[in-house]
PDB file of C-alpha atoms in Angstrom:
ATOM      1  CA  ALA A   1      -0.053  -7.372 -15.707  1.00  0.00           C
ATOM      2  CA  GLN A   2       0.240  -7.826 -11.817  1.00  0.00           C
ATOM      3  CA  SER A   3       3.083  -9.919 -10.520  1.00  0.00           C
ATOM      4  CA  VAL A   4       4.367 -10.848  -6.969  1.00  0.00           C
ATOM      5  CA  THR A   5       7.747 -11.995  -5.968  1.00  0.00           C
ATOM      6  CA  GLN A   6       8.737 -13.628  -2.791  1.00  0.00           C
ATOM      7  CA  PRO A   7      12.463 -14.108  -2.986  1.00  0.00           C
ATOM      8  CA  ASP A   8      12.973 -16.529  -0.036  1.00  0.00           C
ATOM      9  CA  ILE A   9      11.394 -19.961  -0.485  1.00  0.00           C
ATOM     10  CA  HIS A  10      12.346 -21.097   3.036  1.00  0.00           C
ATOM     11  CA  ILE A  11      13.266 -19.341   6.130  1.00  0.00           C
ATOM     12  CA  THR A  12      14.198 -20.926   9.509  1.00  0.00           C
ATOM     13  CA  VAL A  13      14.136 -18.897  12.532  1.00  0.00           C
ATOM     14  CA  SER A  14      14.409 -19.635  16.345  1.00  0.00           C
ATOM     15  CA  GLU A  15      11.558 -19.360  18.478  1.00  0.00           C
ATOM     16  CA  GLY A  16      11.502 -15.766  20.139  1.00  0.00           C
ATOM     17  CA  ALA A  17      13.550 -14.431  17.239  1.00  0.00           C
ATOM     18  CA  SER A  18      12.151 -11.790  14.831  1.00  0.00           C
ATOM     19  CA  LEU A  19      10.846 -12.622  11.426  1.00  0.00           C
ATOM     20  CA  GLU A  20      10.773 -10.714   8.190  1.00  0.00           C
ATOM     21  CA  LEU A  21       9.346 -12.019   4.952  1.00  0.00           C
ATOM     22  CA  ARG A  22       9.935 -10.108   1.816  1.00  0.00           C
ATOM     23  CA  CYS A  23       7.406  -9.239  -0.892  1.00  0.00           C
ATOM     24  CA  ASN A  24       7.891  -7.213  -4.060  1.00  0.00           C
ATOM     25  CA  TYR A  25       5.039  -6.587  -6.429  1.00  0.00           C
ATOM     26  CA  SER A  26       4.607  -5.110  -9.813  1.00  0.00           C
ATOM     27  CA  TYR A  27       1.465  -3.196 -10.649  1.00  0.00           C
ATOM     28  CA  GLY A  28       0.906   0.060 -12.504  1.00  0.00           C
ATOM     29  CA  ALA A  29      -1.432   1.822 -10.194  1.00  0.00           C
ATOM     30  CA  THR A  30      -1.787   1.671  -6.314  1.00  0.00           C
ATOM     31  CA  PRO A  31      -2.162  -1.890  -5.470  1.00  0.00           C
ATOM     32  CA  TYR A  32      -4.196  -3.694  -2.800  1.00  0.00           C
ATOM     33  CA  LEU A  33      -1.803  -5.759  -0.882  1.00  0.00           C
ATOM     34  CA  PHE A  34      -2.450  -8.814   1.334  1.00  0.00           C
ATOM     35  CA  TRP A  35      -0.570 -11.397   3.337  1.00  0.00           C
ATOM     36  CA  TYR A  36      -2.121 -14.822   3.909  1.00  0.00           C
ATOM     37  CA  VAL A  37      -0.933 -17.691   5.966  1.00  0.00           C
ATOM     38  CA  GLN A  38      -1.582 -21.380   5.171  1.00  0.00           C
ATOM     39  CA  SER A  39      -0.959 -23.857   7.911  1.00  0.00           C
ATOM     40  CA  PRO A  40      -0.524 -27.481   6.812  1.00  0.00           C
ATOM     41  CA  GLY A  41      -3.655 -29.028   5.525  1.00  0.00           C
ATOM     42  CA  GLN A  42      -5.600 -25.669   6.040  1.00  0.00           C
ATOM     43  CA  GLY A  43      -6.891 -23.001   3.927  1.00  0.00           C
ATOM     44  CA  LEU A  44      -5.559 -19.413   3.231  1.00  0.00           C
ATOM     45  CA  GLN A  45      -6.225 -16.984   6.369  1.00  0.00           C
ATOM     46  CA  LEU A  46      -5.753 -13.397   5.824  1.00  0.00           C
ATOM     47  CA  LEU A  47      -3.227 -11.793   8.106  1.00  0.00           C
ATOM     48  CA  LEU A  48      -3.426  -8.330   7.085  1.00  0.00           C
ATOM     49  CA  LYS A  49      -4.033  -5.950   4.199  1.00  0.00           C
ATOM     50  CA  TYR A  50      -3.253  -2.672   2.804  1.00  0.00           C
ATOM     51  CA  PHE A  51      -5.615  -0.476   0.647  1.00  0.00           C
ATOM     52  CA  SER A  52      -4.631   3.093   1.355  1.00  0.00           C
ATOM     53  CA  GLY A  53      -3.611   5.477   4.236  1.00  0.00           C
ATOM     54  CA  ASP A  54      -1.117   4.614   6.809  1.00  0.00           C
ATOM     55  CA  THR A  55       1.598   2.410   5.298  1.00  0.00           C
ATOM     56  CA  LEU A  56       2.369   0.403   8.471  1.00  0.00           C
ATOM     57  CA  VAL A  57      -0.449  -2.096   8.927  1.00  0.00           C
ATOM     58  CA  GLN A  58      -1.124  -4.228  11.802  1.00  0.00           C
ATOM     59  CA  GLY A  59      -2.644  -7.670  11.489  1.00  0.00           C
ATOM     60  CA  ILE A  60      -3.620 -10.702  13.435  1.00  0.00           C
ATOM     61  CA  LYS A  61      -1.254 -12.968  15.468  1.00  0.00           C
ATOM     62  CA  GLY A  62       1.069  -9.981  15.851  1.00  0.00           C
ATOM     63  CA  PHE A  63       2.171  -9.508  12.573  1.00  0.00           C
ATOM     64  CA  GLU A  64       2.740  -6.257  10.807  1.00  0.00           C
ATOM     65  CA  ALA A  65       3.585  -5.202   7.181  1.00  0.00           C
ATOM     66  CA  GLU A  66       4.800  -1.994   5.709  1.00  0.00           C
ATOM     67  CA  PHE A  67       4.080  -0.766   2.252  1.00  0.00           C
ATOM     68  CA  LYS A  68       6.903   1.066   0.542  1.00  0.00           C
ATOM     69  CA  ARG A  69       5.898   2.460  -2.770  1.00  0.00           C
ATOM     70  CA  SER A  70       9.441   3.705  -3.704  1.00  0.00           C
ATOM     71  CA  GLN A  71      10.614  -0.025  -3.312  1.00  0.00           C
ATOM     72  CA  SER A  72       7.391  -1.766  -4.524  1.00  0.00           C
ATOM     73  CA  SER A  73       7.752  -3.830  -1.398  1.00  0.00           C
ATOM     74  CA  PHE A  74       5.338  -4.883   1.233  1.00  0.00           C
ATOM     75  CA  ASN A  75       7.446  -6.902   3.756  1.00  0.00           C
ATOM     76  CA  LEU A  76       5.781  -8.822   6.678  1.00  0.00           C
ATOM     77  CA  ARG A  77       7.242  -8.659  10.140  1.00  0.00           C
ATOM     78  CA  LYS A  78       6.852 -10.198  13.643  1.00  0.00           C
ATOM     79  CA  PRO A  79       9.060  -9.157  16.567  1.00  0.00           C
ATOM     80  CA  SER A  80       9.040 -12.567  18.411  1.00  0.00           C
ATOM     81  CA  VAL A  81       7.997 -15.740  16.639  1.00  0.00           C
ATOM     82  CA  HIS A  82       6.035 -18.428  18.176  1.00  0.00           C
ATOM     83  CA  TRP A  83       6.256 -22.369  17.212  1.00  0.00           C
ATOM     84  CA  SER A  84       2.733 -21.773  16.027  1.00  0.00           C
ATOM     85  CA  ASP A  85       3.842 -19.413  13.332  1.00  0.00           C
ATOM     86  CA  ALA A  86       5.368 -22.199  11.423  1.00  0.00           C
ATOM     87  CA  ALA A  87       3.415 -22.242   8.070  1.00  0.00           C
ATOM     88  CA  GLU A  88       3.546 -21.129   4.550  1.00  0.00           C
ATOM     89  CA  TYR A  89       3.164 -17.275   3.909  1.00  0.00           C
ATOM     90  CA  PHE A  90       1.786 -15.714   0.629  1.00  0.00           C
ATOM     91  CA  CYS A  91       1.853 -12.220  -0.421  1.00  0.00           C
ATOM     92  CA  ALA A  92      -0.963 -11.237  -2.828  1.00  0.00           C
ATOM     93  CA  VAL A  93      -1.704  -8.214  -4.856  1.00  0.00           C
ATOM     94  CA  GLY A  94      -5.219  -7.198  -6.066  1.00  0.00           C
ATOM     95  CA  ALA A  95      -6.697  -4.203  -7.911  1.00  0.00           C
ATOM     96  CA  LYS A  96     -10.291  -2.943  -8.015  1.00  0.00           C
ATOM     97  CA  ALA A  97      -9.899  -2.759 -11.763  1.00  0.00           C
ATOM     98  CA  ALA A  98      -9.461  -6.376 -11.900  1.00  0.00           C
ATOM     99  CA  GLY A  99     -12.452  -7.271  -9.979  1.00  0.00           C
ATOM    100  CA  ASN A 100     -10.278  -7.979  -6.880  1.00  0.00           C
ATOM    101  CA  LYS A 101      -8.524 -10.913  -8.626  1.00  0.00           C
ATOM    102  CA  LEU A 102      -5.651 -11.749  -6.457  1.00  0.00           C
ATOM    103  CA  THR A 103      -2.130 -12.414  -7.924  1.00  0.00           C
ATOM    104  CA  PHE A 104      -0.171 -14.546  -5.445  1.00  0.00           C
ATOM    105  CA  GLY A 105       3.579 -14.751  -4.847  1.00  0.00           C
ATOM    106  CA  GLY A 106       5.231 -18.265  -4.671  1.00  0.00           C
ATOM    107  CA  GLY A 107       5.070 -18.482  -0.897  1.00  0.00           C
ATOM    108  CA  THR A 108       7.639 -18.554   1.840  1.00  0.00           C
ATOM    109  CA  ARG A 109       7.796 -21.558   4.070  1.00  0.00           C
ATOM    110  CA  VAL A 110       8.698 -20.742   7.659  1.00  0.00           C
ATOM    111  CA  LEU A 111      10.162 -23.278  10.029  1.00  0.00           C
ATOM    112  CA  VAL A 112      10.456 -22.459  13.689  1.00  0.00           C
ATOM    113  CA  LYS A 113      13.397 -23.971  15.592  1.00  0.00           C
ATOM    114  CA  PRO A 114      12.839 -24.586  19.391  1.00  0.00           C
TER     115      PRO A 114
ATOM    116  CA  GLU B   1     -17.454 -16.069  12.565  1.00  0.00           C
ATOM    117  CA  PRO B   2     -18.741 -16.617   9.099  1.00  0.00           C
ATOM    118  CA  GLU B   3     -16.657 -18.640   6.914  1.00  0.00           C
ATOM    119  CA  VAL B   4     -16.390 -20.300   3.506  1.00  0.00           C
ATOM    120  CA  THR B   5     -16.979 -23.900   3.319  1.00  0.00           C
ATOM    121  CA  GLN B   6     -15.972 -26.305   0.728  1.00  0.00           C
ATOM    122  CA  THR B   7     -16.847 -30.019   0.023  1.00  0.00           C
ATOM    123  CA  PRO B   8     -15.639 -32.460  -0.360  1.00  0.00           C
ATOM    124  CA  SER B   9     -12.267 -31.888   1.380  1.00  0.00           C
ATOM    125  CA  HIS B  10     -10.743 -34.554  -0.777  1.00  0.00           C
ATOM    126  CA  GLN B  11     -11.772 -36.001  -4.149  1.00  0.00           C
ATOM    127  CA  VAL B  12     -10.230 -38.849  -6.147  1.00  0.00           C
ATOM    128  CA  THR B  13     -11.539 -39.267  -9.833  1.00  0.00           C
ATOM    129  CA  GLN B  14     -10.573 -41.090 -12.843  1.00  0.00           C
ATOM    130  CA  MET B  15      -9.155 -39.313 -15.754  1.00  0.00           C
ATOM    131  CA  GLY B  16     -11.970 -38.242 -18.126  1.00  0.00           C
ATOM    132  CA  GLN B  17     -14.734 -38.216 -15.441  1.00  0.00           C
ATOM    133  CA  GLU B  18     -16.636 -35.115 -14.549  1.00  0.00           C
ATOM    134  CA  VAL B  19     -16.221 -33.413 -11.045  1.00  0.00           C
ATOM    135  CA  ILE B  20     -18.192 -30.927  -9.338  1.00  0.00           C
ATOM    136  CA  LEU B  21     -16.524 -28.977  -6.407  1.00  0.00           C
ATOM    137  CA  ARG B  22     -18.876 -27.241  -4.102  1.00  0.00           C
ATOM    138  CA  CYS B  23     -18.516 -24.209  -2.165  1.00  0.00           C
ATOM    139  CA  VAL B  24     -20.745 -22.167   0.282  1.00  0.00           C
ATOM    140  CA  PRO B  25     -19.573 -18.495   0.391  1.00  0.00           C
ATOM    141  CA  ILE B  26     -20.226 -16.135   3.153  1.00  0.00           C
ATOM    142  CA  SER B  27     -23.788 -15.248   2.964  1.00  0.00           C
ATOM    143  CA  ASN B  28     -23.775 -11.500   2.325  1.00  0.00           C
ATOM    144  CA  HIS B  29     -20.974 -11.617  -0.017  1.00  0.00           C
ATOM    145  CA  LEU B  30     -21.470 -10.813  -3.662  1.00  0.00           C
ATOM    146  CA  TYR B  31     -18.104 -11.624  -5.414  1.00  0.00           C
ATOM    147  CA  PHE B  32     -17.094 -15.412  -5.713  1.00  0.00           C
ATOM    148  CA  TYR B  33     -13.772 -16.917  -6.890  1.00  0.00           C
ATOM    149  CA  TRP B  34     -12.158 -20.035  -7.602  1.00  0.00           C
ATOM    150  CA  TYR B  35      -8.316 -20.416  -7.417  1.00  0.00           C
ATOM    151  CA  ARG B  36      -6.112 -23.617  -7.563  1.00  0.00           C
ATOM    152  CA  GLN B  37      -2.821 -24.514  -6.227  1.00  0.00           C
ATOM    153  CA  ILE B  38      -0.859 -27.358  -7.982  1.00  0.00           C
ATOM    154  CA  LEU B  39       1.408 -29.030  -5.515  1.00  0.00           C
ATOM    155  CA  GLY B  40       4.603 -26.915  -4.982  1.00  0.00           C
ATOM    156  CA  GLN B  41       3.308 -24.276  -7.143  1.00  0.00           C
ATOM    157  CA  LYS B  42       1.757 -20.657  -6.707  1.00  0.00           C
ATOM    158  CA  VAL B  43      -1.963 -20.148  -5.964  1.00  0.00           C
ATOM    159  CA  GLU B  44      -3.606 -19.329  -9.358  1.00  0.00           C
ATOM    160  CA  PHE B  45      -6.720 -17.417 -10.071  1.00  0.00           C
ATOM    161  CA  LEU B  46      -9.059 -19.323 -12.246  1.00  0.00           C
ATOM    162  CA  VAL B  47     -12.272 -17.243 -12.237  1.00  0.00           C
ATOM    163  CA  SER B  48     -14.399 -14.584 -10.574  1.00  0.00           C
ATOM    164  CA  PHE B  49     -18.111 -14.401 -10.547  1.00  0.00           C
ATOM    165  CA  TYR B  50     -20.481 -11.438  -9.932  1.00  0.00           C
ATOM    166  CA  ASN B  51     -24.086 -11.020 -10.445  1.00  0.00           C
ATOM    167  CA  ASN B  52     -24.515 -14.395 -11.825  1.00  0.00           C
ATOM    168  CA  GLU B  53     -22.067 -14.174 -14.517  1.00  0.00           C
ATOM    169  CA  ILE B  54     -18.412 -14.592 -14.924  1.00  0.00           C
ATOM    170  CA  SER B  55     -16.674 -11.243 -14.651  1.00  0.00           C
ATOM    171  CA  GLU B  56     -13.108 -12.406 -15.380  1.00  0.00           C
ATOM    172  CA  LYS B  57     -11.313 -15.721 -16.183  1.00  0.00           C
ATOM    173  CA  SER B  58      -7.702 -16.762 -16.602  1.00  0.00           C
ATOM    174  CA  GLU B  59      -6.321 -18.783 -19.421  1.00  0.00           C
ATOM    175  CA  ILE B  60      -6.439 -21.795 -17.320  1.00  0.00           C
ATOM    176  CA  PHE B  61     -10.231 -21.680 -17.170  1.00  0.00           C
ATOM    177  CA  ASP B  62     -10.947 -23.257 -20.712  1.00  0.00           C
ATOM    178  CA  ASP B  63     -14.073 -24.889 -22.042  1.00  0.00           C
ATOM    179  CA  GLN B  64     -13.460 -27.813 -19.651  1.00  0.00           C
ATOM    180  CA  PHE B  65     -14.353 -25.671 -16.782  1.00  0.00           C
ATOM    181  CA  SER B  66     -17.546 -24.017 -15.719  1.00  0.00           C
ATOM    182  CA  VAL B  67     -19.093 -22.190 -12.668  1.00  0.00           C
ATOM    183  CA  GLU B  68     -22.550 -21.965 -11.511  1.00  0.00           C
ATOM    184  CA  ARG B  69     -24.484 -20.643  -8.601  1.00  0.00           C
ATOM    185  CA  PRO B  70     -27.406 -22.895  -8.722  1.00  0.00           C
ATOM    186  CA  ASP B  71     -29.188 -21.426  -5.750  1.00  0.00           C
ATOM    187  CA  GLY B  72     -28.822 -18.492  -3.255  1.00  0.00           C
ATOM    188  CA  SER B  73     -26.118 -20.414  -1.312  1.00  0.00           C
ATOM    189  CA  ASN B  74     -23.950 -22.652  -3.433  1.00  0.00           C
ATOM    190  CA  PHE B  75     -21.159 -21.934  -5.891  1.00  0.00           C
ATOM    191  CA  THR B  76     -19.822 -24.815  -7.910  1.00  0.00           C
ATOM    192  CA  LEU B  77     -16.961 -25.340 -10.204  1.00  0.00           C
ATOM    193  CA  LYS B  78     -17.290 -28.252 -12.632  1.00  0.00           C
ATOM    194  CA  ILE B  79     -14.603 -29.832 -14.642  1.00  0.00           C
ATOM    195  CA  ARG B  80     -16.205 -31.775 -17.560  1.00  0.00           C
ATOM    196  CA  SER B  81     -13.598 -34.250 -18.448  1.00  0.00           C
ATOM    197  CA  THR B  82     -10.649 -34.262 -15.894  1.00  0.00           C
ATOM    198  CA  LYS B  83      -7.051 -34.642 -16.914  1.00  0.00           C
ATOM    199  CA  LEU B  84      -4.190 -35.615 -14.705  1.00  0.00           C
ATOM    200  CA  GLU B  85      -2.860 -32.134 -14.795  1.00  0.00           C
ATOM    201  CA  ASP B  86      -6.015 -31.067 -12.986  1.00  0.00           C
ATOM    202  CA  SER B  87      -4.846 -32.458  -9.953  1.00  0.00           C
ATOM    203  CA  ALA B  88      -4.431 -29.592  -7.417  1.00  0.00           C
ATOM    204  CA  MET B  89      -6.047 -28.027  -4.306  1.00  0.00           C
ATOM    205  CA  TYR B  90      -8.884 -25.908  -5.377  1.00  0.00           C
ATOM    206  CA  PHE B  91      -9.819 -22.784  -3.194  1.00  0.00           C
ATOM    207  CA  CYS B  92     -13.260 -21.023  -3.118  1.00  0.00           C
ATOM    208  CA  ALA B  93     -13.186 -17.575  -2.068  1.00  0.00           C
ATOM    209  CA  SER B  94     -15.813 -14.811  -1.519  1.00  0.00           C
ATOM    210  CA  SER B  95     -15.688 -10.955  -0.835  1.00  0.00           C
ATOM    211  CA  ARG B  96     -18.215  -8.496  -0.110  1.00  0.00           C
ATOM    212  CA  ASN B  97     -17.142  -6.051  -2.800  1.00  0.00           C
ATOM    213  CA  THR B  98     -14.034  -5.227  -4.862  1.00  0.00           C
ATOM    214  CA  GLN B  99     -12.429  -3.348  -2.119  1.00  0.00           C
ATOM    215  CA  GLY B 100     -12.901  -6.131   0.460  1.00  0.00           C
ATOM    216  CA  GLU B 101     -10.494  -8.931   1.292  1.00  0.00           C
ATOM    217  CA  ALA B 102     -11.221 -12.293  -0.004  1.00  0.00           C
ATOM    218  CA  PHE B 103     -12.099 -15.023   2.425  1.00  0.00           C
ATOM    219  CA  PHE B 104     -10.996 -18.450   1.451  1.00  0.00           C
ATOM    220  CA  GLY B 105     -12.318 -21.886   2.167  1.00  0.00           C
ATOM    221  CA  GLN B 106     -10.285 -24.790   3.312  1.00  0.00           C
ATOM    222  CA  GLY B 107      -9.819 -26.092  -0.246  1.00  0.00           C
ATOM    223  CA  THR B 108     -10.597 -29.297  -1.972  1.00  0.00           C
ATOM    224  CA  ARG B 109      -7.723 -31.477  -2.899  1.00  0.00           C
ATOM    225  CA  LEU B 110      -8.670 -33.060  -6.208  1.00  0.00           C
ATOM    226  CA  THR B 111      -6.527 -36.064  -7.326  1.00  0.00           C
ATOM    227  CA  VAL B 112      -7.006 -37.316 -10.856  1.00  0.00           C
ATOM    228  CA  VAL B 113      -5.697 -40.918 -11.438  1.00  0.00           C
TER     229      VAL B 113
END
């Protein structure tokens, strides 16, 4: 069965500082990996995805993530955080064999200090 | 930019009542999904739908739940007799294929009182 762990429930970061959100997954084959962001009162917006190929993927809003098979990780990074990045971030794993059903992590809430 | 739309944005219903949550997926997408997020908990998969039938469902998706694509554009989730524990944000999503990312709607917040 697929599972996703996001070890950090809350992260507070100063505006302009770098951000890294951790994600570990469990899946028997090569997974499809996603990061979604949810702003207050909003739906889930896709930031980036990994299906295959280059293990460093670029997304929207200046985010990137790196797939590390040996560590079963897909950490999300941003070099310089803006106040508008305050939101909840969800890592998710999917698989073609599962009809693209997504399994989500518990989410990490990011607070941005001025 | 095409998007998934859900109505209503918020629904309050009495326990035992039936509710229908509506979704309009992106027009050229073939796979449709419902997820839910109970307050403070993970986003959970409920059901996937393809070619006019359920392709997969979770343990949560019991006989109280049903899905339907009544016409070429809408995708609905029906809860026959709501319980307090059905209170959650319900997200509809769609994807073009099983290798495509799922696009999510804004969600319907269901409150059962």
